[in-house]
Amino acid sequence: PLFQSGIELFVNRLDSVESVLPYEYTAFDFCQAEGKKRPSENLGQVLFGERIEPSPYRFTFKKTETCKSVCTKTYDTTKPEDKQKLDFLKKSMLLNYQHHWIVDNMPVTWCYDVEDGQRFCNPGFPIGCYITEDGRPKDACVINSEFHEKDTFYIFNHVDIKIYYHVVENEALGARLVAAKLEPKSYKHTHPDNPDCSGVPMDISNKANGEVKIAYTYSVSFHEEKKIRWASRWDYILESMPHTHIQWFSIMNSLVIVLFLSGMVAMIMLRTLHKDIARYNQMDSTEDAQEEFGWKLVHGDIFRPPRKGMLLSVFLGSGTQILIMTFVTLFFACLGFLSPANRGALMTCAVVLWVLLGTPAGYVAARFYKSFGGEKWKTNVLLTSFLCPGIVFADFFIMNLILWGEGSSAAIPFGTLVAILALWFCISVPLTFIGAYFGFKKNAIEHPVRTNQIPRQIPEQSFYTKPLPGIIMGGILPFGCIFIQLFFILNSIWSHQMYYMFGFLFLVFIILVITCSEATILLCYFHLCAEDYHWQWRSFLTSGFTAVYFLIYAIHYFFSKLQITGTASTILYFGYTMIMVLIFFLFTG
């Protein structure tokens, strides 16, 4: 409810699909807000490089303004600092950087018609656009036929803002804002002090010398909108996003895979167990008991500790931590606590949960390490606390250095880095130690059969039961379940679209867990039948190999879907992808 009639407009960082580097509003030479303080931000927003700042645009409720001047910027290209500012503006128009403005926690959207009669609402709008030397309009320049000068930039220095409100009848308090839309325009104001917002567009020739004057103006109008409820005011943005009917198709597809696998597992369990029980019931004489076959032959070796048992137990601990974290985060997201209106909530939730889940990680790692007959428990605890988080943090730190070198807003301030390290060292690590203490105090997992002294000879394996082909096959099925969701998730990270289909994602998550388990059980059964008893690492890597397919898909997505240019952006894309792949590997394994 609006008690006060003043409406503030906030500006978020500017980003571009062609470059991974976001920049703050203040990095550009736009009109600045004088001496207002910034709204506070949560951890997730800082990690994702959102920087929300006050803007010089201020409106009064129901007071229409036309062509109001905000400020005028003058660039003298003979002065080096002015030329540098203008060049930065030109470069960002060339890369199609987008403004993101916020009114009352709603994105100000720019809605336009796309093909087949759909309306697309973009939660941002470009700074400007460029016409190439051969007269081809790039990006947003297609919206106006007056943009036709070759090798010229057109800056959108005027915005027509429409604010829609909903009058609340039963309360005397008045109105609520339900939508804010704008149209970017470009005008060369002949009298910047007394602008009239008409005439030719504001062009900046690429080779222009002398003085360039850019006057920034705006118009605002208020419209009553009776149909939109305040609670559903985000819907019009989400409706114009890529559609959900593909989703149902992919879910059905995944469910068929799951049914198929479950059928196979059930059949094998029932058939073999039924046969065995029948055979044991028919045992009259003792000589029958000696004729064992298949997986019965390896009972004396099945619980032989695996090579590199330390590393496996550490991976299992970290994987458990990530599994529970993902489950709880998605569960909350499904209940609607982490909607796009709650900026940064998803990331904050995930990080905090990860920190608090140190205990299960320590417990699982210790429990497995003890059952593998390990003695070096101190090394085990330290590795569980530091190995996987350390790799992720190191990668993140290097990415941060690159962002910082480029002057991007996504570079995390030093204070936040210290805060994350403090969370890790002061909360996560002690919790891991507590978990490990309980894990080591419990008795080792009891094995139902004794392990022989002398390892058994493994017979010659067929192609399908050799380790590598089995592992490579194992990753295909789980990946088939998720790859359509993956497309939408990568879009929301790199193409700046909102992701809101948490219900679907939760369903896919459950399907992925089932598929990974069943595919592993099947393949494990097949190679035990072939008398190969090294199952521990193979069962981890069989479903963990899904992460390799994820990496291949991310590389394909980079080359086919993204128009990312520049070395820094490419390094950042692959740096962040590697973090996701590692987390996904531990999770599926």
mmCIF file of C-alpha atoms in Angstrom, residues 119-453:
data_model
loop_
_atom_site.group_PDB
_atom_site.id
_atom_site.type_symbol
_atom_site.label_atom_id
_atom_site.label_comp_id
_atom_site.label_asym_id
_atom_site.label_seq_id
_atom_site.Cartn_x
_atom_site.Cartn_y
_atom_site.Cartn_z
ATOM 1 C CA ARG A 119 4.023 -10.535 -26.729
ATOM 2 C CA PHE A 120 7.386 -10.812 -25.052
ATOM 3 C CA CYS A 121 8.038 -8.882 -21.855
ATOM 4 C CA ASN A 122 11.708 -8.308 -21.262
ATOM 5 C CA PRO A 123 12.597 -7.393 -17.648
ATOM 6 C CA GLY A 124 15.269 -5.062 -18.988
ATOM 7 C CA PHE A 125 15.885 -2.697 -21.878
ATOM 8 C CA PRO A 126 19.040 -1.889 -23.845
ATOM 9 C CA ILE A 127 21.235 1.187 -23.310
ATOM 10 C CA GLY A 128 21.253 1.707 -27.041
ATOM 11 C CA CYS A 129 22.053 -0.063 -30.255
ATOM 12 C CA TYR A 130 24.377 0.015 -33.230
ATOM 13 C CA ILE A 131 24.030 0.138 -37.012
ATOM 14 C CA THR A 132 26.975 -1.620 -38.686
ATOM 15 C CA GLU A 133 29.172 -0.145 -41.392
ATOM 16 C CA ASP A 134 27.221 -1.975 -44.092
ATOM 17 C CA GLY A 135 23.944 -0.562 -42.729
ATOM 18 C CA ARG A 136 22.709 -3.661 -40.871
ATOM 19 C CA PRO A 137 20.763 -2.823 -37.680
ATOM 20 C CA LYS A 138 21.962 -4.843 -34.655
ATOM 21 C CA ASP A 139 19.726 -5.995 -31.762
ATOM 22 C CA ALA A 140 17.218 -3.309 -30.752
ATOM 23 C CA CYS A 141 17.913 -1.010 -33.712
ATOM 24 C CA VAL A 142 15.278 -2.891 -35.690
ATOM 25 C CA ILE A 143 12.451 -1.242 -33.718
ATOM 26 C CA ASN A 144 12.661 2.094 -35.514
ATOM 27 C CA SER A 145 13.158 2.788 -39.201
ATOM 28 C CA GLU A 146 14.664 6.188 -38.369
ATOM 29 C CA PHE A 147 17.790 4.405 -37.137
ATOM 30 C CA HIS A 148 19.558 4.147 -40.479
ATOM 31 C CA GLU A 149 22.890 6.049 -40.374
ATOM 32 C CA LYS A 150 25.768 3.638 -41.014
ATOM 33 C CA ASP A 151 28.433 2.947 -38.359
ATOM 34 C CA THR A 152 26.382 4.862 -35.799
ATOM 35 C CA PHE A 153 25.221 4.282 -32.241
ATOM 36 C CA TYR A 154 21.736 5.274 -31.141
ATOM 37 C CA ILE A 155 21.341 5.759 -27.400
ATOM 38 C CA PHE A 156 17.959 5.328 -25.707
ATOM 39 C CA ASN A 157 18.079 8.522 -23.699
ATOM 40 C CA HIS A 158 14.325 8.890 -23.189
ATOM 41 C CA VAL A 159 11.913 6.444 -21.550
ATOM 42 C CA ASP A 160 8.117 6.456 -21.560
ATOM 43 C CA ILE A 161 7.128 4.791 -18.305
ATOM 44 C CA LYS A 162 3.612 3.530 -17.656
ATOM 45 C CA ILE A 163 2.773 2.539 -14.100
ATOM 46 C CA TYR A 164 -0.316 0.424 -13.538
ATOM 47 C CA TYR A 165 -2.038 0.445 -10.170
ATOM 48 C CA HIS A 166 -4.882 -1.420 -8.558
ATOM 49 C CA VAL A 167 -7.191 0.460 -6.232
ATOM 50 C CA VAL A 168 -7.960 -1.572 -3.139
ATOM 51 C CA GLU A 169 -11.673 -1.057 -2.492
ATOM 52 C CA ASN A 170 -12.145 -2.358 1.006
ATOM 53 C CA GLU A 171 -9.167 -0.555 2.518
ATOM 54 C CA ALA A 172 -9.009 3.172 2.829
ATOM 55 C CA LEU A 173 -5.294 3.069 2.154
ATOM 56 C CA GLY A 174 -5.535 3.554 -1.576
ATOM 57 C CA ALA A 175 -3.630 1.820 -4.323
ATOM 58 C CA ARG A 176 -0.976 -0.781 -5.009
ATOM 59 C CA LEU A 177 1.338 -0.908 -7.986
ATOM 60 C CA VAL A 178 0.750 -4.002 -10.103
ATOM 61 C CA ALA A 179 2.980 -3.407 -13.116
ATOM 62 C CA ALA A 180 5.501 -1.000 -14.553
ATOM 63 C CA LYS A 181 6.249 -0.967 -18.259
ATOM 64 C CA LEU A 182 8.379 1.299 -20.381
ATOM 65 C CA GLU A 183 9.319 2.052 -23.949
ATOM 66 C CA PRO A 184 12.839 3.201 -24.718
ATOM 67 C CA LYS A 185 13.091 6.080 -27.207
ATOM 68 C CA SER A 186 15.906 8.044 -28.697
ATOM 69 C CA TYR A 187 15.651 11.828 -29.238
ATOM 70 C CA LYS A 188 18.245 14.404 -30.095
ATOM 71 C CA HIS A 189 17.009 17.233 -27.876
ATOM 72 C CA THR A 190 17.826 20.495 -29.598
ATOM 73 C CA HIS A 191 17.278 22.521 -26.403
ATOM 74 C CA PRO A 192 18.418 20.253 -23.557
ATOM 75 C CA ASP A 193 17.202 22.754 -20.919
ATOM 76 C CA ASN A 194 13.709 22.804 -22.393
ATOM 77 C CA PRO A 195 13.262 19.378 -24.041
ATOM 78 C CA ASP A 196 10.252 18.619 -26.236
ATOM 79 C CA CYS A 197 10.863 14.887 -26.957
ATOM 80 C CA SER A 198 10.281 14.961 -30.669
ATOM 81 C CA GLY A 199 12.358 15.038 -33.802
ATOM 82 C CA VAL A 200 15.358 12.978 -34.888
ATOM 83 C CA PRO A 201 16.930 10.187 -32.832
ATOM 84 C CA MET A 202 20.066 10.771 -30.754
ATOM 85 C CA ASP A 203 22.869 9.410 -32.915
ATOM 86 C CA ILE A 204 26.519 9.137 -31.924
ATOM 87 C CA SER A 205 28.625 8.466 -34.963
ATOM 88 C CA ASN A 206 31.459 6.042 -34.300
ATOM 89 C CA LYS A 207 33.976 8.495 -35.722
ATOM 90 C CA ALA A 208 32.406 11.590 -34.155
ATOM 91 C CA ASN A 209 34.788 14.248 -32.901
ATOM 92 C CA GLY A 210 34.238 17.457 -31.010
ATOM 93 C CA GLU A 211 31.428 17.742 -28.496
ATOM 94 C CA VAL A 212 28.698 15.166 -27.898
ATOM 95 C CA LYS A 213 25.715 16.147 -25.760
ATOM 96 C CA ILE A 214 23.322 13.550 -24.388
ATOM 97 C CA ALA A 215 20.226 14.791 -22.593
ATOM 98 C CA TYR A 216 18.383 12.198 -20.489
ATOM 99 C CA THR A 217 14.618 12.632 -20.134
ATOM 100 C CA TYR A 218 11.548 10.663 -19.124
ATOM 101 C CA SER A 219 7.762 10.687 -19.287
ATOM 102 C CA VAL A 220 5.564 8.892 -16.786
ATOM 103 C CA SER A 221 1.837 8.152 -16.792
ATOM 104 C CA PHE A 222 -0.415 6.245 -14.405
ATOM 105 C CA HIS A 223 -3.171 3.851 -15.430
ATOM 106 C CA GLU A 224 -5.692 2.008 -13.329
ATOM 107 C CA GLU A 225 -5.717 -1.754 -13.924
ATOM 108 C CA LYS A 226 -8.711 -3.462 -12.329
ATOM 109 C CA LYS A 227 -7.993 -7.024 -13.471
ATOM 110 C CA ILE A 228 -4.555 -7.705 -12.018
ATOM 111 C CA ARG A 229 -4.437 -8.707 -8.354
ATOM 112 C CA TRP A 230 -1.423 -7.586 -6.380
ATOM 113 C CA ALA A 231 -0.567 -11.194 -5.522
ATOM 114 C CA SER A 232 -0.347 -12.271 -9.162
ATOM 115 C CA ARG A 233 1.477 -9.264 -10.521
ATOM 116 C CA TRP A 234 4.493 -11.288 -11.666
ATOM 117 C CA ASP A 235 2.419 -13.497 -13.941
ATOM 118 C CA TYR A 236 2.577 -11.392 -17.081
ATOM 119 C CA ILE A 237 6.388 -11.596 -17.121
ATOM 120 C CA LEU A 238 6.487 -15.336 -16.500
ATOM 121 C CA GLU A 239 3.829 -16.048 -19.131
ATOM 122 C CA SER A 240 5.993 -14.646 -21.888
ATOM 123 C CA MET A 241 8.919 -16.882 -20.925
ATOM 124 C CA PRO A 242 9.613 -20.152 -22.820
ATOM 125 C CA HIS A 243 6.649 -22.410 -22.394
ATOM 126 C CA THR A 244 5.956 -25.320 -20.141
ATOM 127 C CA HIS A 245 4.264 -27.804 -22.479
ATOM 128 C CA ILE A 246 7.666 -29.194 -23.483
ATOM 129 C CA GLN A 247 8.176 -29.817 -19.795
ATOM 130 C CA TRP A 248 5.327 -32.296 -19.491
ATOM 131 C CA PHE A 249 6.652 -34.129 -22.508
ATOM 132 C CA SER A 250 10.118 -34.411 -20.984
ATOM 133 C CA ILE A 251 8.696 -35.522 -17.631
ATOM 134 C CA MET A 252 6.711 -38.290 -19.347
ATOM 135 C CA ASN A 253 9.841 -39.284 -21.212
ATOM 136 C CA SER A 254 11.812 -39.467 -17.942
ATOM 137 C CA LEU A 255 9.052 -41.435 -16.219
ATOM 138 C CA VAL A 256 9.106 -44.028 -19.015
ATOM 139 C CA ILE A 257 12.860 -44.474 -18.468
ATOM 140 C CA VAL A 258 12.278 -44.878 -14.728
ATOM 141 C CA LEU A 259 9.511 -47.443 -15.241
ATOM 142 C CA PHE A 260 11.684 -49.383 -17.668
ATOM 143 C CA LEU A 261 14.603 -49.451 -15.232
ATOM 144 C CA SER A 262 12.429 -50.318 -12.237
ATOM 145 C CA GLY A 263 10.937 -53.192 -14.230
ATOM 146 C CA MET A 264 14.405 -54.507 -15.074
ATOM 147 C CA VAL A 265 15.635 -54.268 -11.489
ATOM 148 C CA ALA A 266 12.492 -55.908 -10.108
ATOM 149 C CA MET A 267 12.653 -58.683 -12.699
ATOM 150 C CA ILE A 268 16.274 -59.497 -11.939
ATOM 151 C CA MET A 269 15.693 -59.445 -8.193
ATOM 152 C CA LEU A 270 12.606 -61.680 -8.419
ATOM 153 C CA ARG A 271 13.988 -64.095 -11.022
ATOM 154 C CA THR A 272 17.378 -64.714 -9.444
ATOM 155 C CA LEU A 273 16.149 -64.755 -5.877
ATOM 156 C CA HIS A 274 13.260 -67.030 -6.786
ATOM 157 C CA LYS A 275 15.616 -69.439 -8.577
ATOM 158 C CA ASP A 276 18.065 -69.450 -5.696
ATOM 159 C CA ILE A 277 15.445 -70.078 -3.040
ATOM 160 C CA ALA A 278 13.936 -72.866 -5.118
ATOM 161 C CA ARG A 279 17.403 -74.392 -5.581
ATOM 162 C CA TYR A 280 18.158 -74.253 -1.847
ATOM 163 C CA ASN A 281 14.841 -75.908 -1.031
ATOM 164 C CA GLN A 282 15.632 -78.828 -3.335
ATOM 165 C CA MET A 283 19.010 -79.486 -1.702
ATOM 166 C CA ASP A 284 19.022 -83.065 -0.561
ATOM 167 C CA SER A 285 22.605 -84.111 -0.840
ATOM 168 C CA THR A 286 25.679 -82.046 0.042
ATOM 169 C CA GLU A 287 27.383 -82.295 -3.370
ATOM 170 C CA ASP A 288 24.752 -79.940 -4.861
ATOM 171 C CA ALA A 289 25.876 -77.223 -2.489
ATOM 172 C CA GLN A 290 29.323 -77.043 -4.069
ATOM 173 C CA GLU A 291 28.062 -76.052 -7.520
ATOM 174 C CA GLU A 292 27.900 -72.321 -7.073
ATOM 175 C CA PHE A 293 27.609 -69.999 -10.031
ATOM 176 C CA GLY A 294 27.843 -66.310 -11.052
ATOM 177 C CA TRP A 295 27.782 -63.814 -8.247
ATOM 178 C CA LYS A 296 27.751 -66.504 -5.531
ATOM 179 C CA LEU A 297 31.380 -67.284 -6.408
ATOM 180 C CA VAL A 298 32.643 -63.867 -5.303
ATOM 181 C CA HIS A 299 31.133 -63.863 -1.804
ATOM 182 C CA GLY A 300 34.569 -64.187 -0.252
ATOM 183 C CA ASP A 301 35.860 -61.056 -2.001
ATOM 184 C CA ILE A 302 32.836 -58.820 -2.286
ATOM 185 C CA PHE A 303 33.679 -56.784 0.837
ATOM 186 C CA ARG A 304 37.403 -56.448 0.107
ATOM 187 C CA PRO A 305 38.222 -52.741 0.778
ATOM 188 C CA PRO A 306 38.553 -50.747 -2.470
ATOM 189 C CA ARG A 307 41.780 -49.115 -3.624
ATOM 190 C CA LYS A 308 41.910 -45.400 -2.675
ATOM 191 C CA GLY A 309 39.236 -45.980 -0.038
ATOM 192 C CA MET A 310 40.112 -42.657 1.615
ATOM 193 C CA LEU A 311 39.158 -40.639 -1.471
ATOM 194 C CA LEU A 312 35.966 -42.627 -2.032
ATOM 195 C CA SER A 313 34.789 -42.041 1.548
ATOM 196 C CA VAL A 314 35.509 -38.296 1.245
ATOM 197 C CA PHE A 315 33.534 -38.104 -2.014
ATOM 198 C CA LEU A 316 30.640 -39.970 -0.401
ATOM 199 C CA GLY A 317 30.602 -37.547 2.536
ATOM 200 C CA SER A 318 30.616 -34.420 0.324
ATOM 201 C CA GLY A 319 28.040 -35.987 -1.980
ATOM 202 C CA THR A 320 25.673 -36.639 0.910
ATOM 203 C CA GLN A 321 26.027 -32.998 1.962
ATOM 204 C CA ILE A 322 25.143 -31.772 -1.530
ATOM 205 C CA LEU A 323 22.283 -34.257 -1.931
ATOM 206 C CA ILE A 324 20.526 -33.139 1.262
ATOM 207 C CA MET A 325 21.205 -29.466 0.454
ATOM 208 C CA THR A 326 19.633 -29.791 -3.009
ATOM 209 C CA PHE A 327 16.635 -31.663 -1.653
ATOM 210 C CA VAL A 328 15.842 -29.121 1.062
ATOM 211 C CA THR A 329 16.463 -26.088 -1.195
ATOM 212 C CA LEU A 330 14.177 -27.444 -3.917
ATOM 213 C CA PHE A 331 11.562 -28.388 -1.337
ATOM 214 C CA PHE A 332 11.471 -24.807 -0.032
ATOM 215 C CA ALA A 333 11.455 -23.465 -3.596
ATOM 216 C CA CYS A 334 8.409 -25.654 -4.358
ATOM 217 C CA LEU A 335 6.559 -24.224 -1.392
ATOM 218 C CA GLY A 336 7.214 -20.795 -2.889
ATOM 219 C CA PHE A 337 9.642 -19.337 -0.334
ATOM 220 C CA LEU A 338 12.289 -18.684 -2.969
ATOM 221 C CA SER A 339 10.306 -17.010 -5.757
ATOM 222 C CA PRO A 340 11.948 -14.520 -8.155
ATOM 223 C CA ALA A 341 10.378 -11.696 -6.121
ATOM 224 C CA ASN A 342 12.587 -12.742 -3.218
ATOM 225 C CA ARG A 343 15.795 -11.594 -4.822
ATOM 226 C CA GLY A 344 18.811 -13.794 -4.072
ATOM 227 C CA ALA A 345 16.872 -16.062 -1.708
ATOM 228 C CA LEU A 346 17.669 -19.294 -3.569
ATOM 229 C CA MET A 347 21.439 -18.816 -3.411
ATOM 230 C CA THR A 348 21.373 -17.648 0.218
ATOM 231 C CA CYS A 349 19.311 -20.681 1.213
ATOM 232 C CA ALA A 350 21.646 -23.096 -0.590
ATOM 233 C CA VAL A 351 24.844 -21.639 0.909
ATOM 234 C CA VAL A 352 23.486 -21.549 4.466
ATOM 235 C CA LEU A 353 22.188 -25.134 4.182
ATOM 236 C CA TRP A 354 25.495 -26.337 2.788
ATOM 237 C CA VAL A 355 27.333 -24.807 5.744
ATOM 238 C CA LEU A 356 24.948 -26.358 8.278
ATOM 239 C CA LEU A 357 25.122 -29.811 6.683
ATOM 240 C CA GLY A 358 28.741 -30.429 7.667
ATOM 241 C CA THR A 359 27.669 -33.037 10.213
ATOM 242 C CA PRO A 360 26.154 -35.630 7.812
ATOM 243 C CA ALA A 361 29.196 -35.208 5.551
ATOM 244 C CA GLY A 362 31.626 -35.985 8.378
ATOM 245 C CA TYR A 363 29.486 -38.855 9.652
ATOM 246 C CA VAL A 364 29.070 -40.614 6.285
ATOM 247 C CA ALA A 365 32.747 -40.210 5.357
ATOM 248 C CA ALA A 366 33.913 -41.545 8.729
ATOM 249 C CA ARG A 367 31.473 -44.454 8.694
ATOM 250 C CA PHE A 368 32.579 -45.659 5.241
ATOM 251 C CA TYR A 369 36.247 -45.051 5.909
ATOM 252 C CA LYS A 370 36.042 -47.150 9.071
ATOM 253 C CA SER A 371 34.279 -49.985 7.257
ATOM 254 C CA PHE A 372 37.012 -49.898 4.576
ATOM 255 C CA GLY A 373 39.411 -50.650 7.455
ATOM 256 C CA GLY A 374 41.045 -47.218 7.400
ATOM 257 C CA GLU A 375 43.195 -46.040 10.310
ATOM 258 C CA LYS A 376 44.109 -42.423 9.443
ATOM 259 C CA TRP A 377 40.964 -40.798 10.747
ATOM 260 C CA LYS A 378 42.488 -37.316 11.149
ATOM 261 C CA THR A 379 43.388 -37.158 7.463
ATOM 262 C CA ASN A 380 39.891 -38.369 6.618
ATOM 263 C CA VAL A 381 38.164 -35.588 8.571
ATOM 264 C CA LEU A 382 40.461 -32.887 7.187
ATOM 265 C CA LEU A 383 39.958 -34.067 3.611
ATOM 266 C CA THR A 384 36.179 -34.183 4.065
ATOM 267 C CA SER A 385 36.194 -30.604 5.370
ATOM 268 C CA PHE A 386 38.605 -29.145 2.865
ATOM 269 C CA LEU A 387 39.011 -31.147 -0.353
ATOM 270 C CA CYS A 388 35.802 -30.555 -2.328
ATOM 271 C CA PRO A 389 34.857 -27.179 -0.779
ATOM 272 C CA GLY A 390 38.495 -26.129 -1.276
ATOM 273 C CA ILE A 391 38.424 -26.912 -5.013
ATOM 274 C CA VAL A 392 35.133 -25.015 -5.412
ATOM 275 C CA PHE A 393 36.431 -22.046 -3.413
ATOM 276 C CA ALA A 394 39.728 -21.907 -5.323
ATOM 277 C CA ASP A 395 37.895 -21.927 -8.664
ATOM 278 C CA PHE A 396 35.494 -19.267 -7.367
ATOM 279 C CA PHE A 397 38.389 -17.140 -6.108
ATOM 280 C CA ILE A 398 40.186 -17.214 -9.483
ATOM 281 C CA MET A 399 36.923 -16.248 -11.267
ATOM 282 C CA ASN A 400 36.542 -13.428 -8.760
ATOM 283 C CA LEU A 401 40.040 -12.136 -9.528
ATOM 284 C CA ILE A 402 39.183 -12.014 -13.244
ATOM 285 C CA LEU A 403 35.909 -10.167 -12.544
ATOM 286 C CA TRP A 404 37.741 -7.768 -10.250
ATOM 287 C CA GLY A 405 40.380 -7.121 -12.906
ATOM 288 C CA GLU A 406 37.612 -6.311 -15.407
ATOM 289 C CA GLY A 407 35.954 -3.968 -12.906
ATOM 290 C CA SER A 408 32.693 -5.903 -12.991
ATOM 291 C CA SER A 409 29.973 -5.637 -10.360
ATOM 292 C CA ALA A 410 29.884 -9.432 -10.012
ATOM 293 C CA ALA A 411 33.263 -9.296 -8.270
ATOM 294 C CA ILE A 412 32.558 -10.094 -4.653
ATOM 295 C CA PRO A 413 33.726 -7.429 -2.209
ATOM 296 C CA PHE A 414 36.510 -8.443 0.183
ATOM 297 C CA GLY A 415 34.147 -8.342 3.171
ATOM 298 C CA THR A 416 31.829 -10.944 1.655
ATOM 299 C CA LEU A 417 34.749 -13.267 0.836
ATOM 300 C CA VAL A 418 35.877 -13.068 4.460
ATOM 301 C CA ALA A 419 32.296 -13.756 5.585
ATOM 302 C CA ILE A 420 32.079 -16.877 3.375
ATOM 303 C CA LEU A 421 35.441 -18.127 4.659
ATOM 304 C CA ALA A 422 34.260 -17.513 8.214
ATOM 305 C CA LEU A 423 31.082 -19.520 7.572
ATOM 306 C CA TRP A 424 33.189 -22.344 6.169
ATOM 307 C CA PHE A 425 35.952 -22.433 8.811
ATOM 308 C CA CYS A 426 33.962 -21.483 11.923
ATOM 309 C CA ILE A 427 30.681 -23.329 11.320
ATOM 310 C CA SER A 428 31.032 -25.958 8.582
ATOM 311 C CA VAL A 429 34.402 -27.426 9.657
ATOM 312 C CA PRO A 430 33.531 -27.868 13.382
ATOM 313 C CA LEU A 431 30.217 -29.465 12.368
ATOM 314 C CA THR A 432 32.107 -31.881 10.094
ATOM 315 C CA PHE A 433 34.372 -32.810 13.020
ATOM 316 C CA ILE A 434 31.347 -33.491 15.236
ATOM 317 C CA GLY A 435 29.814 -35.718 12.553
ATOM 318 C CA ALA A 436 33.087 -37.595 12.071
ATOM 319 C CA TYR A 437 33.437 -38.116 15.833
ATOM 320 C CA PHE A 438 30.068 -39.899 15.958
ATOM 321 C CA GLY A 439 30.862 -41.805 12.755
ATOM 322 C CA PHE A 440 34.117 -43.192 14.182
ATOM 323 C CA LYS A 441 32.595 -43.961 17.584
ATOM 324 C CA LYS A 442 30.040 -46.333 16.070
ATOM 325 C CA ASN A 443 31.093 -49.882 15.247
ATOM 326 C CA ALA A 444 32.133 -50.489 11.663
ATOM 327 C CA ILE A 445 29.392 -51.708 9.297
ATOM 328 C CA GLU A 446 28.965 -55.463 9.840
ATOM 329 C CA HIS A 447 29.500 -57.543 6.714
ATOM 330 C CA PRO A 448 27.317 -60.664 6.356
ATOM 331 C CA VAL A 449 30.154 -62.748 4.869
ATOM 332 C CA ARG A 450 33.852 -63.102 5.738
ATOM 333 C CA THR A 451 36.474 -61.849 3.299
ATOM 334 C CA ASN A 452 38.996 -64.477 2.120
ATOM 335 C CA GLN A 453 42.706 -64.067 2.782
#
